[in-house]
CSV table of C-alpha atoms and ligand atoms in Angstrom, one decimal:
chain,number,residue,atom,x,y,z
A,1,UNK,CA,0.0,0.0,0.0
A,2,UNK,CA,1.5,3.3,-1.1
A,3,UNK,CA,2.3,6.2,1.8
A,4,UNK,CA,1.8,9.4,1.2
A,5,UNK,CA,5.1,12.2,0.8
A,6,UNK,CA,4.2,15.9,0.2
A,7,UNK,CA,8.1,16.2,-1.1
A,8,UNK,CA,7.7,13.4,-3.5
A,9,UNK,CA,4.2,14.2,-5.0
A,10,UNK,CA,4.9,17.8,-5.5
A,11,UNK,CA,8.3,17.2,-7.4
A,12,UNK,CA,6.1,14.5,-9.3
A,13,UNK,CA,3.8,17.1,-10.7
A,14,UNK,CA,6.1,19.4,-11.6
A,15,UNK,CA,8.1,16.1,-13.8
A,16,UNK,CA,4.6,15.6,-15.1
A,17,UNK,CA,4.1,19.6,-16.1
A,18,UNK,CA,7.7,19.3,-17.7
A,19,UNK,CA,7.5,16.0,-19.4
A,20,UNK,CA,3.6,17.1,-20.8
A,21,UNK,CA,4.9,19.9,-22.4
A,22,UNK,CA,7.3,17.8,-24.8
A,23,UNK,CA,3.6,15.6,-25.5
A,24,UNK,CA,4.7,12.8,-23.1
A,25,UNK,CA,2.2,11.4,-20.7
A,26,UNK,CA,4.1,10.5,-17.6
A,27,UNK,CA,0.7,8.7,-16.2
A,28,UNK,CA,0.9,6.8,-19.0
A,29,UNK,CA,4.0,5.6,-19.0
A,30,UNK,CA,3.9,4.9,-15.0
A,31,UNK,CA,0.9,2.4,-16.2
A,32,UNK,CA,3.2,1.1,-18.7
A,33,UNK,CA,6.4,0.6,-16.5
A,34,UNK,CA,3.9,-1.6,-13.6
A,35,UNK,CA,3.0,-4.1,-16.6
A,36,UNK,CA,6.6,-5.1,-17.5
A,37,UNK,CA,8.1,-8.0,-15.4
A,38,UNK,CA,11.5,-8.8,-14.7
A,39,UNK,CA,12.8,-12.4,-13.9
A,40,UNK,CA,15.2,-12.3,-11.3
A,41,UNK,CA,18.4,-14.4,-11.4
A,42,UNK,CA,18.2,-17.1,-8.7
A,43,UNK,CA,21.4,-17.3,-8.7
A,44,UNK,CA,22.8,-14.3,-7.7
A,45,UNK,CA,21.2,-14.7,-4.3
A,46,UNK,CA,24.0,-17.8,-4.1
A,47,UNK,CA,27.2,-17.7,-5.9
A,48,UNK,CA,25.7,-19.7,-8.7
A,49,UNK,CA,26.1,-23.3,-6.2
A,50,UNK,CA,23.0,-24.7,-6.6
A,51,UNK,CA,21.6,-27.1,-3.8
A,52,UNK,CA,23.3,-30.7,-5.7
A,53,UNK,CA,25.4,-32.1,-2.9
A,54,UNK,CA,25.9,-29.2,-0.7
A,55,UNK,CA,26.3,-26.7,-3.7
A,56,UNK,CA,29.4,-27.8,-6.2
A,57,UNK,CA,32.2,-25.8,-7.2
A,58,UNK,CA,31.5,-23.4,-10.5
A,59,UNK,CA,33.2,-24.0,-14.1
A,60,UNK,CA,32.3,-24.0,-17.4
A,61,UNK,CA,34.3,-20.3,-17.4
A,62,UNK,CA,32.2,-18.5,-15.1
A,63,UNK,CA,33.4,-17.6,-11.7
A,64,UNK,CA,32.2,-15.9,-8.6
A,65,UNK,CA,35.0,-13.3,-6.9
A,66,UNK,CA,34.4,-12.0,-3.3
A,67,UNK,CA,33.4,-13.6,0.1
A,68,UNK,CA,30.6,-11.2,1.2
A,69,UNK,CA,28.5,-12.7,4.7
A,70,UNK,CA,25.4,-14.6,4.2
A,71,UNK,CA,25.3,-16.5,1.0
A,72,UNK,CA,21.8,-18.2,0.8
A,73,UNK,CA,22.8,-21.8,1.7
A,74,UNK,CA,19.6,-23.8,1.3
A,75,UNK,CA,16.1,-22.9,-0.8
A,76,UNK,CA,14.7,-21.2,2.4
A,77,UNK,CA,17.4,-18.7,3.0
A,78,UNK,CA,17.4,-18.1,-0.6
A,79,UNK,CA,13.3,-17.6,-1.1
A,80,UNK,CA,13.8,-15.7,1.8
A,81,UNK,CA,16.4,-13.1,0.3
A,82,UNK,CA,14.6,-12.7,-2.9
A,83,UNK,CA,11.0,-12.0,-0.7
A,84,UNK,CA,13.2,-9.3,0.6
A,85,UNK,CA,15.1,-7.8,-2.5
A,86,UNK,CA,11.6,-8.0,-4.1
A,87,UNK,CA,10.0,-5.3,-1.3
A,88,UNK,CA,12.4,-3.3,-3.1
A,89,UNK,CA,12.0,-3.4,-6.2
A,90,UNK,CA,8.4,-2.0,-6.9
A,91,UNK,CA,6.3,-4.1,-9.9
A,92,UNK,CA,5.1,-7.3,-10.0
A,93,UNK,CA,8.2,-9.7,-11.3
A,94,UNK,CA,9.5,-13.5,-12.4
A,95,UNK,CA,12.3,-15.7,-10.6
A,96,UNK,CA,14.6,-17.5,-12.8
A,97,UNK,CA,15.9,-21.0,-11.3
A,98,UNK,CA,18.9,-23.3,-12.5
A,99,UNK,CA,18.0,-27.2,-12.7
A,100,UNK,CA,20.9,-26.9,-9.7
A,101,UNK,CA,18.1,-25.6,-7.5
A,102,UNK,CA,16.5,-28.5,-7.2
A,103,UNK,CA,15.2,-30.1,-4.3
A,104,UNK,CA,15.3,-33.6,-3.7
A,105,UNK,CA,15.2,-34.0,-0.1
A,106,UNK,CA,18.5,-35.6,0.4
A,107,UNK,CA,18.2,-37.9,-2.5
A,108,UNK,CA,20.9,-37.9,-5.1
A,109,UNK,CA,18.9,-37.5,-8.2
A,110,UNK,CA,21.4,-36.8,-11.7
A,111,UNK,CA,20.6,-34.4,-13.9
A,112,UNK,CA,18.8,-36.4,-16.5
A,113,UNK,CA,16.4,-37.4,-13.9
A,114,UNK,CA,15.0,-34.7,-12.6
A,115,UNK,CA,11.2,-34.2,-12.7
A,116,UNK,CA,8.6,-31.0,-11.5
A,117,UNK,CA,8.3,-32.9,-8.5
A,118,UNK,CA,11.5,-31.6,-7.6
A,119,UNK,CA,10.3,-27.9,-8.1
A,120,UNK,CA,7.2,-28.1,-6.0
A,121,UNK,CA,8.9,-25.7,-3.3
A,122,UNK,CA,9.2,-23.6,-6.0
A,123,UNK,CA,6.4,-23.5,-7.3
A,124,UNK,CA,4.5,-23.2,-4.2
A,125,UNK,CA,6.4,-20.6,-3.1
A,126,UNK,CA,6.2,-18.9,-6.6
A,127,UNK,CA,1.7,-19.5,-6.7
A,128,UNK,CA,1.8,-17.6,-3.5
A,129,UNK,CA,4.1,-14.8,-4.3
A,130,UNK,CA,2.1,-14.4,-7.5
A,131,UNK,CA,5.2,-14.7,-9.1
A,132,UNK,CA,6.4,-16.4,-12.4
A,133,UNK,CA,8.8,-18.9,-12.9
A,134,UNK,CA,11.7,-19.0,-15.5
A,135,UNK,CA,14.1,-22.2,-15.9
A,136,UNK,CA,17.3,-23.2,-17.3
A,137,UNK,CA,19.4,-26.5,-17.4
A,138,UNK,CA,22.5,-26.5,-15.9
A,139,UNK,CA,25.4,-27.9,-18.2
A,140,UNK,CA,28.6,-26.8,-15.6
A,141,UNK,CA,29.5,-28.1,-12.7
A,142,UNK,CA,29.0,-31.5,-13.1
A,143,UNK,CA,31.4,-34.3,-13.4
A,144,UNK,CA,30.5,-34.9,-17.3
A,145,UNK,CA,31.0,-31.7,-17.8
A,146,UNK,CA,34.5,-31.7,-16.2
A,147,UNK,CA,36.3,-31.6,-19.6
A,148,UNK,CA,34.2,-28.4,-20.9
A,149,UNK,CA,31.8,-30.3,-23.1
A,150,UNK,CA,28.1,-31.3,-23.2
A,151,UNK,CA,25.8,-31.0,-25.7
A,152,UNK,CA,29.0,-30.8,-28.3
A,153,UNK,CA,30.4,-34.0,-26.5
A,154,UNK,CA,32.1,-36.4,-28.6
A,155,UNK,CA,31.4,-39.1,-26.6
A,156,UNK,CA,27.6,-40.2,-27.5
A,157,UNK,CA,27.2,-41.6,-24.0
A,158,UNK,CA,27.9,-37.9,-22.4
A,159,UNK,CA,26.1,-36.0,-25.1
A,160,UNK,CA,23.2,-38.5,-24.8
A,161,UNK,CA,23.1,-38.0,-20.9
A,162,UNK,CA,22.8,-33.9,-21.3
A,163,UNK,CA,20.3,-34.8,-23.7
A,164,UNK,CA,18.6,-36.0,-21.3
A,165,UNK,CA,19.0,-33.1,-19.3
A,166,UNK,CA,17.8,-30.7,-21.6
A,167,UNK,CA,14.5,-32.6,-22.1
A,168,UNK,CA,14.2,-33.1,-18.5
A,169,UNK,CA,14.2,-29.3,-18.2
A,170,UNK,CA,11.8,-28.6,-20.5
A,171,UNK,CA,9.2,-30.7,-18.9
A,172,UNK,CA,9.6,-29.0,-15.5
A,173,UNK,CA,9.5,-25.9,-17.2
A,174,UNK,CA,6.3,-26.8,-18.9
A,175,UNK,CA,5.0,-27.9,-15.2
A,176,UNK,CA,6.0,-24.4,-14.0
A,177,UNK,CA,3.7,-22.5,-17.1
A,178,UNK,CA,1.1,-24.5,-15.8
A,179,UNK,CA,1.0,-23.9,-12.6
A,180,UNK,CA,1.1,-20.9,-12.4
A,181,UNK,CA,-0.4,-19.6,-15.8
A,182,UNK,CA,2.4,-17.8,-17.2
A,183,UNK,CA,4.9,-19.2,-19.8
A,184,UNK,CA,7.9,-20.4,-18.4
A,185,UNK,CA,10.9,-19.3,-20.8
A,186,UNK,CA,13.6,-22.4,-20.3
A,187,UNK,CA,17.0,-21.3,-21.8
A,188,UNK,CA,19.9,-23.4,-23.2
A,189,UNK,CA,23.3,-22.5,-22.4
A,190,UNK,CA,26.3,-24.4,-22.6
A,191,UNK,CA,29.6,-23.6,-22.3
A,192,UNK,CA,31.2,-26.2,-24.9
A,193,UNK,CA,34.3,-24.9,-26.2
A,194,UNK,CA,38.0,-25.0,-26.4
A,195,UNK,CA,40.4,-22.9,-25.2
A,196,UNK,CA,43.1,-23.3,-27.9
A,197,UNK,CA,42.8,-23.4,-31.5
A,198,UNK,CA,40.9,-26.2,-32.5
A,199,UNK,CA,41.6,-28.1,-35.4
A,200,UNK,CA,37.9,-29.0,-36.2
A,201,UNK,CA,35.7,-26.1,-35.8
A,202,UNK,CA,32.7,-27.5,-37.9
A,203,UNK,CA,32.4,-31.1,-36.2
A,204,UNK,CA,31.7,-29.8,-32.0
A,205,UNK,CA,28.8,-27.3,-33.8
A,206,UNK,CA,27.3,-30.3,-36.3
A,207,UNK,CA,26.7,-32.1,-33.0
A,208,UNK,CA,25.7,-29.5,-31.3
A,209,UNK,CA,23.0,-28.9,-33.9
A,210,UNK,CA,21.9,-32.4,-33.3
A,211,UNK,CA,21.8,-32.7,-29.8
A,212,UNK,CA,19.4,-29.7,-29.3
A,213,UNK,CA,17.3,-31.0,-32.1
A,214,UNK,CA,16.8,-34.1,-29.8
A,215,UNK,CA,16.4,-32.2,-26.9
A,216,UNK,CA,13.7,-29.9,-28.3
A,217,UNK,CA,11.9,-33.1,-30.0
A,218,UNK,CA,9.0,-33.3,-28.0
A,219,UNK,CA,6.1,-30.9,-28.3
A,220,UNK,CA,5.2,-28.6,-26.1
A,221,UNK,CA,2.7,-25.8,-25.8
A,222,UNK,CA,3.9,-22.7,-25.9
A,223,UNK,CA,1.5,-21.2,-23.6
A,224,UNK,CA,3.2,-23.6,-20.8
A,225,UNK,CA,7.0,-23.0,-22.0
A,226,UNK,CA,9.1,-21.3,-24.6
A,227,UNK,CA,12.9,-22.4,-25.6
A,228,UNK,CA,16.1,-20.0,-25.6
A,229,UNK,CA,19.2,-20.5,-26.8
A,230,UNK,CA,22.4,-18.7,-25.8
A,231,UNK,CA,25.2,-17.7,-27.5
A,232,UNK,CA,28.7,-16.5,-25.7
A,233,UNK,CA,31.4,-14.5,-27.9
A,234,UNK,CA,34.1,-16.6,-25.4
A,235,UNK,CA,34.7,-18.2,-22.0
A,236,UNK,CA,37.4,-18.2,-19.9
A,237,UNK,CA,38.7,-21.5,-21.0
A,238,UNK,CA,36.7,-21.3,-24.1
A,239,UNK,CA,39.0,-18.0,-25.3
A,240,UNK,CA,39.6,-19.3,-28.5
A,241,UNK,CA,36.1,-21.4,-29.8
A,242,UNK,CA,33.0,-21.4,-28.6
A,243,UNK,CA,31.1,-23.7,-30.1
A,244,UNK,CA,27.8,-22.2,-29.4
A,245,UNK,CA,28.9,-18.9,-31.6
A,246,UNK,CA,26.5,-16.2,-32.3
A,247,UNK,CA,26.4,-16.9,-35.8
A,248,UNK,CA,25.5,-20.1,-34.8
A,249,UNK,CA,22.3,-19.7,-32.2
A,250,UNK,CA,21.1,-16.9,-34.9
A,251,UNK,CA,20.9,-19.4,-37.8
A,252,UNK,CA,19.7,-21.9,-34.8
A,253,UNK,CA,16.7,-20.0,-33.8
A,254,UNK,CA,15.8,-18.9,-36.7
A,255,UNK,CA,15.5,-21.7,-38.2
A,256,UNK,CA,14.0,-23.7,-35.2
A,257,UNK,CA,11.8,-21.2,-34.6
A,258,UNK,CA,13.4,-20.7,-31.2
A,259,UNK,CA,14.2,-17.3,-28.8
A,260,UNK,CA,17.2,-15.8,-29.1
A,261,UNK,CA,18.9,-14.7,-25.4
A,262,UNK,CA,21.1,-11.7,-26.1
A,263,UNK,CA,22.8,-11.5,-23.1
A,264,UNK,CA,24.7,-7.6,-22.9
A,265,UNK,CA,27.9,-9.4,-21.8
A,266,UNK,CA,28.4,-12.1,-24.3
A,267,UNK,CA,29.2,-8.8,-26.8
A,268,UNK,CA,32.5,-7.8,-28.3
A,269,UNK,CA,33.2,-5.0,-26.1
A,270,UNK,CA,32.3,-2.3,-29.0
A,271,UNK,CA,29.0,-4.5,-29.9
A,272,UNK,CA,25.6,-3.4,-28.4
A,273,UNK,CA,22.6,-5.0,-28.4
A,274,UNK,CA,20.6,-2.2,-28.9
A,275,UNK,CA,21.8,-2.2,-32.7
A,276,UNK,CA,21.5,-5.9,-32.6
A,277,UNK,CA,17.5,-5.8,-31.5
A,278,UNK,CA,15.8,-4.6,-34.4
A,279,UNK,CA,18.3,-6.4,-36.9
A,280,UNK,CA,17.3,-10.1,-35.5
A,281,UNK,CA,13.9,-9.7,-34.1
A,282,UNK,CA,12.0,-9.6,-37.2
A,283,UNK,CA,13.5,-12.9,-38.4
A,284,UNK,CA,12.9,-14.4,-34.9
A,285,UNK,CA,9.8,-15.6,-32.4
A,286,UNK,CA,11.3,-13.6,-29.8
A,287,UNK,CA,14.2,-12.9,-27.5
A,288,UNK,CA,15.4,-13.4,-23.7
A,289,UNK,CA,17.8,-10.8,-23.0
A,290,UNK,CA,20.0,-11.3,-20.3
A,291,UNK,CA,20.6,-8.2,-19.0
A,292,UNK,CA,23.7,-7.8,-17.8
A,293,UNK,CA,27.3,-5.7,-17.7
A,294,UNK,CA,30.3,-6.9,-19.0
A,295,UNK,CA,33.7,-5.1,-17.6
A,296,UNK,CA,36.7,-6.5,-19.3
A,297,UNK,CA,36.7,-10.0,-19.6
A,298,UNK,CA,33.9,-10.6,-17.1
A,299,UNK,CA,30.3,-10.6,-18.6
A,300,UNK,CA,28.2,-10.6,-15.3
A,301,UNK,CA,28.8,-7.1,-13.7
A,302,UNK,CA,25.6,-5.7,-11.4
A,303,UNK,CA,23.8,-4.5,-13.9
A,304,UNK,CA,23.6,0.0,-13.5
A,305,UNK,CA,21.8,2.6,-15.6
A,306,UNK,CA,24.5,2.9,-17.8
A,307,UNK,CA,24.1,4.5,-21.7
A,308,UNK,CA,23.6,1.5,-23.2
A,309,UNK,CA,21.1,0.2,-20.5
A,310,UNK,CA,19.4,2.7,-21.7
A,311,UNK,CA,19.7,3.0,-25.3
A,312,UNK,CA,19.0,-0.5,-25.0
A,313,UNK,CA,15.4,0.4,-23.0
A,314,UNK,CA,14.5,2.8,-25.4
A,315,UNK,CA,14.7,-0.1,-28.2
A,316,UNK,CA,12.7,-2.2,-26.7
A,317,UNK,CA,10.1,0.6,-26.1
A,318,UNK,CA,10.3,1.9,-29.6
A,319,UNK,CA,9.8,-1.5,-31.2
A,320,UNK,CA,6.7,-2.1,-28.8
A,321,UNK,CA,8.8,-5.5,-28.0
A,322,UNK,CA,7.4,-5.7,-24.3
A,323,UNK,CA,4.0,-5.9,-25.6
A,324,UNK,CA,2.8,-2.7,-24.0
A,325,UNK,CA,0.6,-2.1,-26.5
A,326,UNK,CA,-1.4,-5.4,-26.3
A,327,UNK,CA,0.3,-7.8,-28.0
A,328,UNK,CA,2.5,-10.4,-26.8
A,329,UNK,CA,5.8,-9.5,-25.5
A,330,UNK,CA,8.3,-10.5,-28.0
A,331,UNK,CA,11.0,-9.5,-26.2
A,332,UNK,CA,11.7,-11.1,-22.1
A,333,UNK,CA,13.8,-9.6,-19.9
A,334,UNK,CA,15.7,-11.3,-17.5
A,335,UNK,CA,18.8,-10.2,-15.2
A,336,UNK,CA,21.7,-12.3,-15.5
A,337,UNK,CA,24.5,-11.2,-13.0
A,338,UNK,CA,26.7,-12.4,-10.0
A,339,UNK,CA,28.4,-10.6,-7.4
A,340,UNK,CA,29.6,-12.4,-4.2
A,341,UNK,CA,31.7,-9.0,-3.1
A,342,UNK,CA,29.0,-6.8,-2.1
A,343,UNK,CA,25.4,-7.8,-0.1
A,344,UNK,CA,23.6,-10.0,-2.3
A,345,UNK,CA,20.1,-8.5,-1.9
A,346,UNK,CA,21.3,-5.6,-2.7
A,347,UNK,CA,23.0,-7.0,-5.8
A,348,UNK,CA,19.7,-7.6,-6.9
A,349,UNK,CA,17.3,-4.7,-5.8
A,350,UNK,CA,20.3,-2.1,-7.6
A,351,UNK,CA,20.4,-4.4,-11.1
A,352,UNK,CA,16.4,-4.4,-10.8
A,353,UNK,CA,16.1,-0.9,-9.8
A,354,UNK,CA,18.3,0.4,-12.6
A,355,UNK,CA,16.6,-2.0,-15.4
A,356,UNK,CA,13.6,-0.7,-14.5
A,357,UNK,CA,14.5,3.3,-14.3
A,358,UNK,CA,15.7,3.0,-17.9
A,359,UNK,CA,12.9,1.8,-18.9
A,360,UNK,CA,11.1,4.4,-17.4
A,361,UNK,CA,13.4,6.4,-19.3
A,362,UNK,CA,12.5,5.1,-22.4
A,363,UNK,CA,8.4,5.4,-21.9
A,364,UNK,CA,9.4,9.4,-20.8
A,365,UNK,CA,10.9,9.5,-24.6
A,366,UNK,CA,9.3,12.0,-26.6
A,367,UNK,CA,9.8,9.4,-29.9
A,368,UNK,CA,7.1,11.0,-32.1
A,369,UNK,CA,9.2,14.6,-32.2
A,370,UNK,CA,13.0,12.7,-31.9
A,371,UNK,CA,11.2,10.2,-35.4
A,372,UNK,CA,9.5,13.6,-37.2
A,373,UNK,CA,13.2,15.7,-36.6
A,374,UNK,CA,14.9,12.6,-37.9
A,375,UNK,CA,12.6,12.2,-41.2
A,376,UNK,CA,12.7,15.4,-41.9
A,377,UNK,CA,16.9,15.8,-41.7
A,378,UNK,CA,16.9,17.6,-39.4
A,379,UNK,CA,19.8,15.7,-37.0
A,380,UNK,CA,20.8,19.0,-35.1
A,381,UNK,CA,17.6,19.1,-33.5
A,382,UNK,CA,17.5,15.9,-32.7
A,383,UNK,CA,20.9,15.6,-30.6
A,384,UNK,CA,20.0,18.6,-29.1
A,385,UNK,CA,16.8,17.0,-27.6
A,386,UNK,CA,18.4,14.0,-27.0
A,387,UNK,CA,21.2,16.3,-25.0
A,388,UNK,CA,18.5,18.1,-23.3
A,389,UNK,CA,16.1,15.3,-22.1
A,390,UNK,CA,19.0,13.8,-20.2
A,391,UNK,CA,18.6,16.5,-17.3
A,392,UNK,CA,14.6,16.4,-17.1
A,393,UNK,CA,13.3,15.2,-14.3
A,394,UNK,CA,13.1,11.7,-14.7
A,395,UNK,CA,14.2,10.7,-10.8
A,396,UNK,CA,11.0,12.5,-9.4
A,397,UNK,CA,8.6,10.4,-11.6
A,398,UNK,CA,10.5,7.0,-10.4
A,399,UNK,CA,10.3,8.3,-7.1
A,400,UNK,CA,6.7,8.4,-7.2
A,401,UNK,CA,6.1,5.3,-9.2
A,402,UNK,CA,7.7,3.9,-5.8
A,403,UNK,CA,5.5,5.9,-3.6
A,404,UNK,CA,2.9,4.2,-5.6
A,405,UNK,CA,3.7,0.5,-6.0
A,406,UNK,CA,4.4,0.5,-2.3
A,407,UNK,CA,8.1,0.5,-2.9
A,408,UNK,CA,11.0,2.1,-1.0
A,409,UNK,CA,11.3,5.9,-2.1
A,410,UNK,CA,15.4,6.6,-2.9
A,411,UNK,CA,18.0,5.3,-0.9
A,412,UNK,CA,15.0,4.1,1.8
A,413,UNK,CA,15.2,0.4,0.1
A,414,UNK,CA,19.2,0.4,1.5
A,415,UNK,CA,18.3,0.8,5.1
A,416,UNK,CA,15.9,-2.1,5.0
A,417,UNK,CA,18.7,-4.3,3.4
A,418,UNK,CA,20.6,-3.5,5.8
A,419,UNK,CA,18.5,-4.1,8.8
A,420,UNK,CA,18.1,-7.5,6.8
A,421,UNK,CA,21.6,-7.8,6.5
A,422,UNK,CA,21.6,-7.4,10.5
A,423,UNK,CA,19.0,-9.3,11.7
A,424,UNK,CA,19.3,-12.4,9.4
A,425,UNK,CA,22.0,-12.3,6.9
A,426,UNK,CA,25.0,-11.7,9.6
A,427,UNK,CA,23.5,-14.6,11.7
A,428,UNK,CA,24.1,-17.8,9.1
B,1,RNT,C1,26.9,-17.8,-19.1
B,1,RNT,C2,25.5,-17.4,-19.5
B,1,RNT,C3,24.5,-18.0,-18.6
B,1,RNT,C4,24.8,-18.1,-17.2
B,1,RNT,C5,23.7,-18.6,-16.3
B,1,RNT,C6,24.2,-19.0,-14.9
B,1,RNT,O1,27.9,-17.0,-19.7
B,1,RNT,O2,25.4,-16.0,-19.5
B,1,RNT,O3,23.3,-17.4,-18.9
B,1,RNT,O4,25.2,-16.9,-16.7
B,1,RNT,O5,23.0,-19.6,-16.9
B,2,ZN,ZN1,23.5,-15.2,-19.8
């Protein structure tokens, strides 16, 4: 329920006054902002462990730095960080589990053998929250996948066993769209790759092909579930091939009629996805975009409002690919990030937070004048309003929208993490 703040509601009507005299309803694009949901990375909230065995160590290239207190260590520590990261983050939003979040009561249960029954915290947790649920197999940290091959595997017996995986997945993500009404999108990743020069680039890729032609065999409905496949520029370990290219997941979805995921860190550091969008998505059924930073070498920063964040926002809103408008989304947003340096909750309520404010960004985007200036040459006046809406004031009207959606106003949301951090994280 939202409070009341004579600060924050006066400096909202004077945004609204400024933002109405470029032609941009701010209502309207408060309303638009509620209706877009964001699927939060379960594994931020843990290092990217899982709950197999006590949580296993991480490969397939991605690693975890820092050591900060409190690392969820079981499904209720971790349901109960993302309860409190989502009091933060105003909206109503998705969570986005690994198959390594399982939970099977003590029993070892492989990989190709897991079944919705082993989600039924989840779920349950997720029906009550009123929250969707996202999915993805986990192909790392696993014993077959000690060599840095799944999918691509040369061995049939391994390939055929993460075959099995992948179908497995797609099941519980089905059981997850129909419980709780809402498609679940379950997105492939591997990390196959090699981190020398291969000799036989074409042969890991002509298997690859196969294997996610068997895993994606069966039919499902796409109400219930919708597949994503993930391409990565290089891993560390993978530096010099990766067989799941972006060349190759294009030409993949495309012709499987699958998503894309675009994640913002799998780029060459001079490639952005928001020139990328409009190029793929009208040859594709959709896209999962990972949001995420890359810094360096390292593609899962926190994600911050940085320029492309929001250049990237502003796509999305000018190609209607949220489905703002009415129409299905084609586009689904999910975060993709971890940081075990600074307080985990945090991690999450910042990357969530600054996803959203560009967004709101892009809704408070005069696009009918910036499109008329730009048809009709005239590109001065176009950078100069493109200069000039970077100082309007956008913070006020996210401020209310928190007011609003019951959310902490400003820096309010870090003293409850903190109190968190206090009362329960500093205790495990
Ligand atoms: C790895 C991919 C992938 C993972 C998660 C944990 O580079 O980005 O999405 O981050 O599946
Ligand atoms: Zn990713």
């Amino acid at each position: 329920m939202a409070e009341s703040s004579p600060r924050v509601e006066q400096a909202w009507r004077h945004a609204r006054e400024v933002y109405s005299e470029l032609g941009v309803d701010a209502e309207d694009a408060l309303e638009r902002l509620a209706r877009v949901p964001v699927s939060l990375n379960c594994w931020q909230g843990d290092d990217v462990r899982g709950f197999e065995d006590g949580g296993a160590a991480l490969d397939g290239g991605l690693a975890v730095s820092g050591n900060y207190l409190g690392r969820a260590r079981d499904p209720d520590e971790l349901r109960r960080d993302a309860e409190q990261a989502l009091r933060c983050i105003p909206g109503r939003h998705r969570f986005n589990l690994h198959a390594s979040y399982a939970e099977t009561g003590g029993a070892r249960v492989d990989r190709d053998a897991l079944q919705p029954g082993h989600f039924a915290g989840w779920i349950g947790w997720a029906r009550e929250r009123g929250l969707g649920l996202d999915f993805n197999p986990t192909f790392f940290a696993h014993p077959k996948a000690a060599d840095g091959f799944t999918l691509a595997h040369a061995d049939p017996a391994v390939r055929g066993f993460w075959i099995e995986h992948g179908r497995a997945c797609r099941r519980v993500g089905a059981a997850f769209g129909a419980a709780l009404g809402t498609p679940c999108v379950t997105n492939v990743w591997v990390p196959d790759g090699y981190k020398d020069t291969p000799a036989d680039r074409a042969a890991p890729r002509a298997r690859l092909a196969e294997a996610l032609d068997q895993v994606f065999a069966e039919e499902l409905d796409p109400a219930l579930q919708l597949d994503a496949v993930e391409p990565k520029l290089f891993g560390i370990g993978s530096e010099s091939y990766v067989a799941g290219s972006h060349e190759f997941y294009l030409g993949y979805a495309i012709s499987r009629r699958k998503l894309l995921c675009l994640d913002m860190g799998h780029q060459h550091p001079t490639e952005v996805l928001s020139d990328k969008l409009s190029a793929a998505l009208p040859y594709l059924p959709g896209v999962l975009l990972h949001v995420s930073r890359g810094v360096r070498w390292d593609s899962d920063h926190v994600v911050t409002l940085s320029d492309e964040l929001e250049e990237l926002a502003k796509e999305l809103v000018r190609l209607d690919a949220l489905g703002l408008e009415g129409a299905p989304p084609r586009v689904h947003l999910g975060l993709d990030f971890f940081d075990a340096s600074i307080n985990r909750v945090a991690a999450w309520v910042i990357g969530t937070r600054s996803l959203q404010k560009a967004l709101l960004l892009a809704l408070l985007e005069p696009a009918d004048t910036l499109q008329a200036l730009e048809r009709d040459g005239d590109f001065t006046g176009r950078l100069a309003l493109l200069e000039e809406l970077k100082s309007l004031p956008a913070g006020a009207v996210w401020d209310y929208h928190c007011l609003r959606q019951g959310a902490p106003v400003g820096l309010a949301w870090l003293d409850e993490v903190r109190r968190y951090e206090r009362d329960v994280l500093s205790q495990r």
